[in-house]
Amino acid sequence: MKASIIASAIALFSASSFAAALSADKDAIANYAVEQYQDAQIHTLENMVSFATVNTGEIETTKNPEFIGFKNLLKMKAAQLGFDYQDHGTTVLIGMGQQPQKVTIVTHGDVQPADASKWAQSPFQMDKTSEPGKLIGRGTEDDKGAIATALYAMKAIKDKGIELDNRIELMIYLAEESDWAPLRAFMQTYEQPKYAVTIDASYPVVVAEKGWSLIAPTFSGTDVESGVYASDLKGGAFVSQIPEDSSVVIHNADSATKEALQRNISALENVKVSMVEQQGALHIQVKGTSAHSSEPEAGVNAIAHLAAIFDGVKLANNADGQALAFINELIGLGLYGKQFGEIAYEHDFMGPMTVAPTLLKRSGDDITLSVNLRRPVGKDAEVLSQQIEQALSAWQQAHQVTLKNVEVEIGTPMLLDNAPHAQALLDIFKHYTGDEDASFVSIGGGTNAKLFDNAVSFGPSMPCKPYTGHSEHEFLTVEQIKLNLKMYTAMMLTLGTM
């Protein structure tokens, strides 16, 4: 009996000692990664940012000179750092090791457009001086910073001659922001990894993602023969960004209308509004704050606030007037769709569905409004579709108009509460941040994690801090990229030996 107890104690002590030694080794290698490669990862990120890898639809990704140059840089870095490189068109794989099982680190190299007029320097020239301590540029947080960090985490492990049980494979997709079809096709033949981690989201560990969804009505009509009417309605840059700018021109506004507009403007908060009379018309501009549309709380929606200016103001029933009424009545300044019929709902862990008007696009006399939804689990897609249709029908009937076209896309949310490696990643985050209260989280964004059997997300954005990807002020701090390098090195060592 006593011998058995002693043997068990020795085994327990040995296991504990081994775990402690292993943890110390990981810390040493993580620190080595920062000591050796902090400057190198920033320099590599700077090179990556210089390629304007924006998919516009005008040039095929694989034929776009910016993407070709970006892939040449990746190929050169892979060779320089001692990794294998595979080019599958819109998907690049950079690997370390030939083990039969693998850990896939999922990221993307394409970025959203950027309005150069809103940046202190070119968005495709990394700005390290305007705001000391920040690395400012399109793609720094989403997602080129993570790519650079992953490469040097792999390099640090390789330097130390660590023999992992699993191959580390960095997957870089080149159309994540615009077209998932090529990656879905690639995944038909790609062998599912033992573990998958996307580095395209937030810390601590993301185990749930809302489904990207869209309602896009097209308004038509030119009824401006009499009365007050709107024209030149504009707003937004792309569908996945909370719009920072919106504007409209108002014609035939009498003094009562001007007073009503001014009262509504005075009631608005957190936006800048300009109303100037030019050539007998009122030019109204609203400036809000851009943000990723998965986090509408982080921005101030210029389109929604512009529509709110016309609360109680009757406009002619042309396309511009219809669009303003639609936004004001069905969406308003709320973020959760509570005015949009019965569509609003929420999930205990994933939170509420968000509803944001993000883009106004004109084609002749027609205007298409894109409303970006991020939906959690908890409501069947068919039910949501029916509720959207009911709200649209009721609005059309109330206004005696017929929408020219309505595009509705209902995305699938993800809730993965049994990923075998999620706890290990959470432990890494707690260890390197000292945040013992950290727990699993849900995000409004949608990553390529949905295409894997058991993928969770691990950074690079810190909790309780605004996510700057998709905004017109995207950055990653020098301290954050250093912390990311430590945690990604520890992540690869941990999952590489699990």
JSON list of N, CA and C in Angstrom, two decimals, residues 237-297:
[
{"chain": "A", "resi": 237, "resn": "ALA", "atom": "N", "xyz": [-18.02, 52.81, -47.85]},
{"chain": "A", "resi": 237, "resn": "ALA", "atom": "CA", "xyz": [-16.91, 52.44, -48.73]},
{"chain": "A", "resi": 237, "resn": "ALA", "atom": "C", "xyz": [-17.01, 51.00, -49.19]},
{"chain": "A", "resi": 238, "resn": "PHE", "atom": "N", "xyz": [-17.32, 50.08, -48.27]},
{"chain": "A", "resi": 238, "resn": "PHE", "atom": "CA", "xyz": [-17.53, 48.68, -48.62]},
{"chain": "A", "resi": 238, "resn": "PHE", "atom": "C", "xyz": [-18.43, 48.05, -47.57]},
{"chain": "A", "resi": 239, "resn": "VAL", "atom": "N", "xyz": [-18.97, 46.88, -47.89]},
{"chain": "A", "resi": 239, "resn": "VAL", "atom": "CA", "xyz": [-20.06, 46.30, -47.10]},
{"chain": "A", "resi": 239, "resn": "VAL", "atom": "C", "xyz": [-19.64, 45.95, -45.68]},
{"chain": "A", "resi": 240, "resn": "SER", "atom": "N", "xyz": [-18.40, 45.56, -45.47]},
{"chain": "A", "resi": 240, "resn": "SER", "atom": "CA", "xyz": [-17.96, 45.11, -44.15]},
{"chain": "A", "resi": 240, "resn": "SER", "atom": "C", "xyz": [-17.32, 46.21, -43.31]},
{"chain": "A", "resi": 241, "resn": "GLN", "atom": "N", "xyz": [-17.65, 47.46, -43.62]},
{"chain": "A", "resi": 241, "resn": "GLN", "atom": "CA", "xyz": [-17.14, 48.59, -42.83]},
{"chain": "A", "resi": 241, "resn": "GLN", "atom": "C", "xyz": [-18.30, 49.48, -42.38]},
{"chain": "A", "resi": 242, "resn": "ILE", "atom": "N", "xyz": [-18.31, 49.81, -41.09]},
{"chain": "A", "resi": 242, "resn": "ILE", "atom": "CA", "xyz": [-19.25, 50.82, -40.63]},
{"chain": "A", "resi": 242, "resn": "ILE", "atom": "C", "xyz": [-18.87, 52.14, -41.31]},
{"chain": "A", "resi": 243, "resn": "PRO", "atom": "N", "xyz": [-19.80, 52.76, -42.04]},
{"chain": "A", "resi": 243, "resn": "PRO", "atom": "CA", "xyz": [-19.43, 53.92, -42.87]},
{"chain": "A", "resi": 243, "resn": "PRO", "atom": "C", "xyz": [-19.07, 55.15, -42.06]},
{"chain": "A", "resi": 244, "resn": "GLU", "atom": "N", "xyz": [-18.03, 55.81, -42.50]},
{"chain": "A", "resi": 244, "resn": "GLU", "atom": "CA", "xyz": [-17.57, 57.03, -41.84]},
{"chain": "A", "resi": 244, "resn": "GLU", "atom": "C", "xyz": [-18.16, 58.28, -42.47]},
{"chain": "A", "resi": 245, "resn": "ASP", "atom": "N", "xyz": [-18.55, 58.18, -43.74]},
{"chain": "A", "resi": 245, "resn": "ASP", "atom": "CA", "xyz": [-19.05, 59.35, -44.46]},
{"chain": "A", "resi": 245, "resn": "ASP", "atom": "C", "xyz": [-20.37, 59.05, -45.15]},
{"chain": "A", "resi": 246, "resn": "SER", "atom": "N", "xyz": [-21.23, 60.05, -45.19]},
{"chain": "A", "resi": 246, "resn": "SER", "atom": "CA", "xyz": [-22.48, 59.97, -45.92]},
{"chain": "A", "resi": 246, "resn": "SER", "atom": "C", "xyz": [-22.92, 61.38, -46.26]},
{"chain": "A", "resi": 247, "resn": "SER", "atom": "N", "xyz": [-23.63, 61.53, -47.39]},
{"chain": "A", "resi": 247, "resn": "SER", "atom": "CA", "xyz": [-24.05, 62.87, -47.79]},
{"chain": "A", "resi": 247, "resn": "SER", "atom": "C", "xyz": [-25.29, 62.80, -48.68]},
{"chain": "A", "resi": 248, "resn": "VAL", "atom": "N", "xyz": [-25.98, 63.95, -48.78]},
{"chain": "A", "resi": 248, "resn": "VAL", "atom": "CA", "xyz": [-27.17, 64.04, -49.62]},
{"chain": "A", "resi": 248, "resn": "VAL", "atom": "C", "xyz": [-27.39, 65.51, -49.97]},
{"chain": "A", "resi": 249, "resn": "VAL", "atom": "N", "xyz": [-28.09, 65.75, -51.05]},
{"chain": "A", "resi": 249, "resn": "VAL", "atom": "CA", "xyz": [-28.47, 67.12, -51.45]},
{"chain": "A", "resi": 249, "resn": "VAL", "atom": "C", "xyz": [-30.00, 67.21, -51.37]},
{"chain": "A", "resi": 250, "resn": "ILE", "atom": "N", "xyz": [-30.52, 68.27, -50.71]},
{"chain": "A", "resi": 250, "resn": "ILE", "atom": "CA", "xyz": [-31.95, 68.46, -50.54]},
{"chain": "A", "resi": 250, "resn": "ILE", "atom": "C", "xyz": [-32.40, 69.69, -51.33]},
{"chain": "A", "resi": 251, "resn": "HIS", "atom": "N", "xyz": [-33.47, 69.50, -52.10]},
{"chain": "A", "resi": 251, "resn": "HIS", "atom": "CA", "xyz": [-33.98, 70.56, -52.96]},
{"chain": "A", "resi": 251, "resn": "HIS", "atom": "C", "xyz": [-35.35, 71.03, -52.47]},
{"chain": "A", "resi": 252, "resn": "ASN", "atom": "N", "xyz": [-35.64, 72.29, -52.70]},
{"chain": "A", "resi": 252, "resn": "ASN", "atom": "CA", "xyz": [-36.95, 72.90, -52.40]},
{"chain": "A", "resi": 252, "resn": "ASN", "atom": "C", "xyz": [-37.28, 72.93, -50.91]},
{"chain": "A", "resi": 253, "resn": "ALA", "atom": "N", "xyz": [-36.27, 73.00, -50.07]},
{"chain": "A", "resi": 253, "resn": "ALA", "atom": "CA", "xyz": [-36.52, 73.02, -48.63]},
{"chain": "A", "resi": 253, "resn": "ALA", "atom": "C", "xyz": [-36.99, 74.41, -48.20]},
{"chain": "A", "resi": 254, "resn": "ASP", "atom": "N", "xyz": [-38.18, 74.46, -47.60]},
{"chain": "A", "resi": 254, "resn": "ASP", "atom": "CA", "xyz": [-38.67, 75.74, -47.09]},
{"chain": "A", "resi": 254, "resn": "ASP", "atom": "C", "xyz": [-38.15, 75.95, -45.68]},
{"chain": "A", "resi": 255, "resn": "SER", "atom": "N", "xyz": [-38.53, 77.08, -45.06]},
{"chain": "A", "resi": 255, "resn": "SER", "atom": "CA", "xyz": [-37.99, 77.41, -43.74]},
{"chain": "A", "resi": 255, "resn": "SER", "atom": "C", "xyz": [-38.40, 76.39, -42.69]},
{"chain": "A", "resi": 256, "resn": "ALA", "atom": "N", "xyz": [-39.63, 75.88, -42.77]},
{"chain": "A", "resi": 256, "resn": "ALA", "atom": "CA", "xyz": [-40.09, 74.89, -41.79]},
{"chain": "A", "resi": 256, "resn": "ALA", "atom": "C", "xyz": [-39.26, 73.61, -41.90]},
{"chain": "A", "resi": 257, "resn": "THR", "atom": "N", "xyz": [-38.96, 73.21, -43.14]},
{"chain": "A", "resi": 257, "resn": "THR", "atom": "CA", "xyz": [-38.15, 72.00, -43.35]},
{"chain": "A", "resi": 257, "resn": "THR", "atom": "C", "xyz": [-36.74, 72.21, -42.80]},
{"chain": "A", "resi": 258, "resn": "LYS", "atom": "N", "xyz": [-36.17, 73.38, -43.07]},
{"chain": "A", "resi": 258, "resn": "LYS", "atom": "CA", "xyz": [-34.83, 73.66, -42.58]},
{"chain": "A", "resi": 258, "resn": "LYS", "atom": "C", "xyz": [-34.78, 73.63, -41.05]},
{"chain": "A", "resi": 259, "resn": "GLU", "atom": "N", "xyz": [-35.81, 74.17, -40.42]},
{"chain": "A", "resi": 259, "resn": "GLU", "atom": "CA", "xyz": [-35.87, 74.16, -38.96]},
{"chain": "A", "resi": 259, "resn": "GLU", "atom": "C", "xyz": [-35.96, 72.74, -38.42]},
{"chain": "A", "resi": 260, "resn": "ALA", "atom": "N", "xyz": [-36.78, 71.91, -39.08]},
{"chain": "A", "resi": 260, "resn": "ALA", "atom": "CA", "xyz": [-36.93, 70.52, -38.64]},
{"chain": "A", "resi": 260, "resn": "ALA", "atom": "C", "xyz": [-35.61, 69.77, -38.79]},
{"chain": "A", "resi": 261, "resn": "LEU", "atom": "N", "xyz": [-34.92, 70.00, -39.90]},
{"chain": "A", "resi": 261, "resn": "LEU", "atom": "CA", "xyz": [-33.62, 69.35, -40.12]},
{"chain": "A", "resi": 261, "resn": "LEU", "atom": "C", "xyz": [-32.62, 69.78, -39.05]},
{"chain": "A", "resi": 262, "resn": "GLN", "atom": "N", "xyz": [-32.63, 71.07, -38.74]},
{"chain": "A", "resi": 262, "resn": "GLN", "atom": "CA", "xyz": [-31.68, 71.58, -37.75]},
{"chain": "A", "resi": 262, "resn": "GLN", "atom": "C", "xyz": [-31.96, 71.02, -36.37]},
{"chain": "A", "resi": 263, "resn": "ARG", "atom": "N", "xyz": [-33.25, 70.88, -36.02]},
{"chain": "A", "resi": 263, "resn": "ARG", "atom": "CA", "xyz": [-33.60, 70.27, -34.72]},
{"chain": "A", "resi": 263, "resn": "ARG", "atom": "C", "xyz": [-33.08, 68.84, -34.64]},
{"chain": "A", "resi": 264, "resn": "ASN", "atom": "N", "xyz": [-33.27, 68.09, -35.72]},
{"chain": "A", "resi": 264, "resn": "ASN", "atom": "CA", "xyz": [-32.81, 66.70, -35.73]},
{"chain": "A", "resi": 264, "resn": "ASN", "atom": "C", "xyz": [-31.29, 66.61, -35.66]},
{"chain": "A", "resi": 265, "resn": "ILE", "atom": "N", "xyz": [-30.63, 67.53, -36.34]},
{"chain": "A", "resi": 265, "resn": "ILE", "atom": "CA", "xyz": [-29.16, 67.55, -36.30]},
{"chain": "A", "resi": 265, "resn": "ILE", "atom": "C", "xyz": [-28.69, 67.83, -34.88]},
{"chain": "A", "resi": 266, "resn": "SER", "atom": "N", "xyz": [-29.34, 68.76, -34.21]},
{"chain": "A", "resi": 266, "resn": "SER", "atom": "CA", "xyz": [-28.94, 69.14, -32.85]},
{"chain": "A", "resi": 266, "resn": "SER", "atom": "C", "xyz": [-29.09, 67.98, -31.87]},
{"chain": "A", "resi": 267, "resn": "ALA", "atom": "N", "xyz": [-29.98, 67.06, -32.18]},
{"chain": "A", "resi": 267, "resn": "ALA", "atom": "CA", "xyz": [-30.22, 65.93, -31.28]},
{"chain": "A", "resi": 267, "resn": "ALA", "atom": "C", "xyz": [-29.21, 64.80, -31.45]},
{"chain": "A", "resi": 268, "resn": "LEU", "atom": "N", "xyz": [-28.41, 64.85, -32.53]},
{"chain": "A", "resi": 268, "resn": "LEU", "atom": "CA", "xyz": [-27.45, 63.78, -32.80]},
{"chain": "A", "resi": 268, "resn": "LEU", "atom": "C", "xyz": [-26.21, 63.93, -31.93]},
{"chain": "A", "resi": 269, "resn": "GLU", "atom": "N", "xyz": [-25.59, 62.80, -31.61]},
{"chain": "A", "resi": 269, "resn": "GLU", "atom": "CA", "xyz": [-24.37, 62.79, -30.81]},
{"chain": "A", "resi": 269, "resn": "GLU", "atom": "C", "xyz": [-23.27, 62.01, -31.54]},
{"chain": "A", "resi": 270, "resn": "ASN", "atom": "N", "xyz": [-22.03, 62.39, -31.26]},
{"chain": "A", "resi": 270, "resn": "ASN", "atom": "CA", "xyz": [-20.84, 61.68, -31.73]},
{"chain": "A", "resi": 270, "resn": "ASN", "atom": "C", "xyz": [-20.62, 61.72, -33.23]},
{"chain": "A", "resi": 271, "resn": "VAL", "atom": "N", "xyz": [-21.32, 62.64, -33.93]},
{"chain": "A", "resi": 271, "resn": "VAL", "atom": "CA", "xyz": [-21.07, 62.82, -35.36]},
{"chain": "A", "resi": 271, "resn": "VAL", "atom": "C", "xyz": [-20.87, 64.31, -35.65]},
{"chain": "A", "resi": 272, "resn": "LYS", "atom": "N", "xyz": [-20.20, 64.57, -36.76]},
{"chain": "A", "resi": 272, "resn": "LYS", "atom": "CA", "xyz": [-20.06, 65.93, -37.25]},
{"chain": "A", "resi": 272, "resn": "LYS", "atom": "C", "xyz": [-20.98, 66.10, -38.46]},
{"chain": "A", "resi": 273, "resn": "VAL", "atom": "N", "xyz": [-21.81, 67.13, -38.43]},
{"chain": "A", "resi": 273, "resn": "VAL", "atom": "CA", "xyz": [-22.77, 67.36, -39.51]},
{"chain": "A", "resi": 273, "resn": "VAL", "atom": "C", "xyz": [-22.54, 68.75, -40.10]},
{"chain": "A", "resi": 274, "resn": "SER", "atom": "N", "xyz": [-22.49, 68.80, -41.41]},
{"chain": "A", "resi": 274, "resn": "SER", "atom": "CA", "xyz": [-22.38, 70.07, -42.13]},
{"chain": "A", "resi": 274, "resn": "SER", "atom": "C", "xyz": [-23.62, 70.23, -43.00]},
{"chain": "A", "resi": 275, "resn": "MET", "atom": "N", "xyz": [-24.33, 71.37, -42.87]},
{"chain": "A", "resi": 275, "resn": "MET", "atom": "CA", "xyz": [-25.47, 71.67, -43.74]},
{"chain": "A", "resi": 275, "resn": "MET", "atom": "C", "xyz": [-25.24, 73.05, -44.35]},
{"chain": "A", "resi": 276, "resn": "VAL", "atom": "N", "xyz": [-24.95, 73.05, -45.63]},
{"chain": "A", "resi": 276, "resn": "VAL", "atom": "CA", "xyz": [-24.58, 74.28, -46.33]},
{"chain": "A", "resi": 276, "resn": "VAL", "atom": "C", "xyz": [-25.50, 74.50, -47.52]},
{"chain": "A", "resi": 277, "resn": "GLU", "atom": "N", "xyz": [-25.96, 75.73, -47.69]},
{"chain": "A", "resi": 277, "resn": "GLU", "atom": "CA", "xyz": [-26.82, 76.05, -48.83]},
{"chain": "A", "resi": 277, "resn": "GLU", "atom": "C", "xyz": [-25.96, 76.49, -50.00]},
{"chain": "A", "resi": 278, "resn": "GLN", "atom": "N", "xyz": [-26.12, 75.81, -51.12]},
{"chain": "A", "resi": 278, "resn": "GLN", "atom": "CA", "xyz": [-25.36, 76.11, -52.33]},
{"chain": "A", "resi": 278, "resn": "GLN", "atom": "C", "xyz": [-26.30, 76.04, -53.53]},
{"chain": "A", "resi": 279, "resn": "GLN", "atom": "N", "xyz": [-26.34, 77.12, -54.29]},
{"chain": "A", "resi": 279, "resn": "GLN", "atom": "CA", "xyz": [-27.15, 77.18, -55.50]},
{"chain": "A", "resi": 279, "resn": "GLN", "atom": "C", "xyz": [-28.59, 76.74, -55.24]},
{"chain": "A", "resi": 280, "resn": "GLY", "atom": "N", "xyz": [-29.14, 77.21, -54.14]},
{"chain": "A", "resi": 280, "resn": "GLY", "atom": "CA", "xyz": [-30.54, 76.95, -53.84]},
{"chain": "A", "resi": 280, "resn": "GLY", "atom": "C", "xyz": [-30.84, 75.58, -53.27]},
{"chain": "A", "resi": 281, "resn": "ALA", "atom": "N", "xyz": [-29.83, 74.78, -52.99]},
{"chain": "A", "resi": 281, "resn": "ALA", "atom": "CA", "xyz": [-30.02, 73.44, -52.43]},
{"chain": "A", "resi": 281, "resn": "ALA", "atom": "C", "xyz": [-29.21, 73.29, -51.14]},
{"chain": "A", "resi": 282, "resn": "LEU", "atom": "N", "xyz": [-29.65, 72.40, -50.29]},
{"chain": "A", "resi": 282, "resn": "LEU", "atom": "CA", "xyz": [-28.93, 72.12, -49.04]},
{"chain": "A", "resi": 282, "resn": "LEU", "atom": "C", "xyz": [-28.01, 70.92, -49.23]},
{"chain": "A", "resi": 283, "resn": "HIS", "atom": "N", "xyz": [-26.74, 71.11, -48.98]},
{"chain": "A", "resi": 283, "resn": "HIS", "atom": "CA", "xyz": [-25.77, 70.02, -49.05]},
{"chain": "A", "resi": 283, "resn": "HIS", "atom": "C", "xyz": [-25.47, 69.58, -47.62]},
{"chain": "A", "resi": 284, "resn": "ILE", "atom": "N", "xyz": [-25.86, 68.35, -47.31]},
{"chain": "A", "resi": 284, "resn": "ILE", "atom": "CA", "xyz": [-25.70, 67.83, -45.95]},
{"chain": "A", "resi": 284, "resn": "ILE", "atom": "C", "xyz": [-24.67, 66.71, -45.96]},
{"chain": "A", "resi": 285, "resn": "GLN", "atom": "N", "xyz": [-23.69, 66.83, -45.09]},
{"chain": "A", "resi": 285, "resn": "GLN", "atom": "CA", "xyz": [-22.65, 65.81, -44.96]},
{"chain": "A", "resi": 285, "resn": "GLN", "atom": "C", "xyz": [-22.56, 65.37, -43.50]},
{"chain": "A", "resi": 286, "resn": "VAL", "atom": "N", "xyz": [-22.39, 64.07, -43.31]},
{"chain": "A", "resi": 286, "resn": "VAL", "atom": "CA", "xyz": [-22.24, 63.51, -41.97]},
{"chain": "A", "resi": 286, "resn": "VAL", "atom": "C", "xyz": [-20.92, 62.74, -41.91]},
{"chain": "A", "resi": 287, "resn": "LYS", "atom": "N", "xyz": [-20.16, 63.00, -40.87]},
{"chain": "A", "resi": 287, "resn": "LYS", "atom": "CA", "xyz": [-18.92, 62.25, -40.65]},
{"chain": "A", "resi": 287, "resn": "LYS", "atom": "C", "xyz": [-19.04, 61.49, -39.33]},
{"chain": "A", "resi": 288, "resn": "GLY", "atom": "N", "xyz": [-18.95, 60.17, -39.42]},
{"chain": "A", "resi": 288, "resn": "GLY", "atom": "CA", "xyz": [-18.99, 59.32, -38.24]},
{"chain": "A", "resi": 288, "resn": "GLY", "atom": "C", "xyz": [-17.61, 58.74, -37.96]},
{"chain": "A", "resi": 289, "resn": "THR", "atom": "N", "xyz": [-17.59, 57.48, -37.54]},
{"chain": "A", "resi": 289, "resn": "THR", "atom": "CA", "xyz": [-16.32, 56.80, -37.25]},
{"chain": "A", "resi": 289, "resn": "THR", "atom": "C", "xyz": [-16.37, 55.40, -37.84]},
{"chain": "A", "resi": 290, "resn": "SER", "atom": "N", "xyz": [-15.42, 55.08, -38.69]},
{"chain": "A", "resi": 290, "resn": "SER", "atom": "CA", "xyz": [-15.41, 53.76, -39.34]},
{"chain": "A", "resi": 290, "resn": "SER", "atom": "C", "xyz": [-14.98, 52.68, -38.35]},
{"chain": "A", "resi": 291, "resn": "ALA", "atom": "N", "xyz": [-15.44, 51.47, -38.61]},
{"chain": "A", "resi": 291, "resn": "ALA", "atom": "CA", "xyz": [-15.08, 50.31, -37.79]},
{"chain": "A", "resi": 291, "resn": "ALA", "atom": "C", "xyz": [-15.42, 49.06, -38.61]},
{"chain": "A", "resi": 292, "resn": "HIS", "atom": "N", "xyz": [-14.97, 47.93, -38.14]},
{"chain": "A", "resi": 292, "resn": "HIS", "atom": "CA", "xyz": [-15.35, 46.66, -38.75]},
{"chain": "A", "resi": 292, "resn": "HIS", "atom": "C", "xyz": [-16.84, 46.46, -38.49]},
{"chain": "A", "resi": 293, "resn": "SER", "atom": "N", "xyz": [-17.58, 46.05, -39.52]},
{"chain": "A", "resi": 293, "resn": "SER", "atom": "CA", "xyz": [-19.03, 45.94, -39.35]},
{"chain": "A", "resi": 293, "resn": "SER", "atom": "C", "xyz": [-19.43, 44.79, -38.43]},
{"chain": "A", "resi": 294, "resn": "SER", "atom": "N", "xyz": [-18.48, 43.93, -38.07]},
{"chain": "A", "resi": 294, "resn": "SER", "atom": "CA", "xyz": [-18.78, 42.88, -37.09]},
{"chain": "A", "resi": 294, "resn": "SER", "atom": "C", "xyz": [-18.84, 43.47, -35.68]},
{"chain": "A", "resi": 295, "resn": "GLU", "atom": "N", "xyz": [-18.33, 44.70, -35.52]},
{"chain": "A", "resi": 295, "resn": "GLU", "atom": "CA", "xyz": [-18.36, 45.39, -34.23]},
{"chain": "A", "resi": 295, "resn": "GLU", "atom": "C", "xyz": [-18.96, 46.78, -34.41]},
{"chain": "A", "resi": 296, "resn": "PRO", "atom": "N", "xyz": [-20.25, 46.86, -34.74]},
{"chain": "A", "resi": 296, "resn": "PRO", "atom": "CA", "xyz": [-20.84, 48.18, -34.99]},
{"chain": "A", "resi": 296, "resn": "PRO", "atom": "C", "xyz": [-20.79, 49.10, -33.78]},
{"chain": "A", "resi": 297, "resn": "GLU", "atom": "N", "xyz": [-20.68, 48.52, -32.59]},
{"chain": "A", "resi": 297, "resn": "GLU", "atom": "CA", "xyz": [-20.57, 49.32, -31.37]},
{"chain": "A", "resi": 297, "resn": "GLU", "atom": "C", "xyz": [-19.29, 50.16, -31.37]}
]
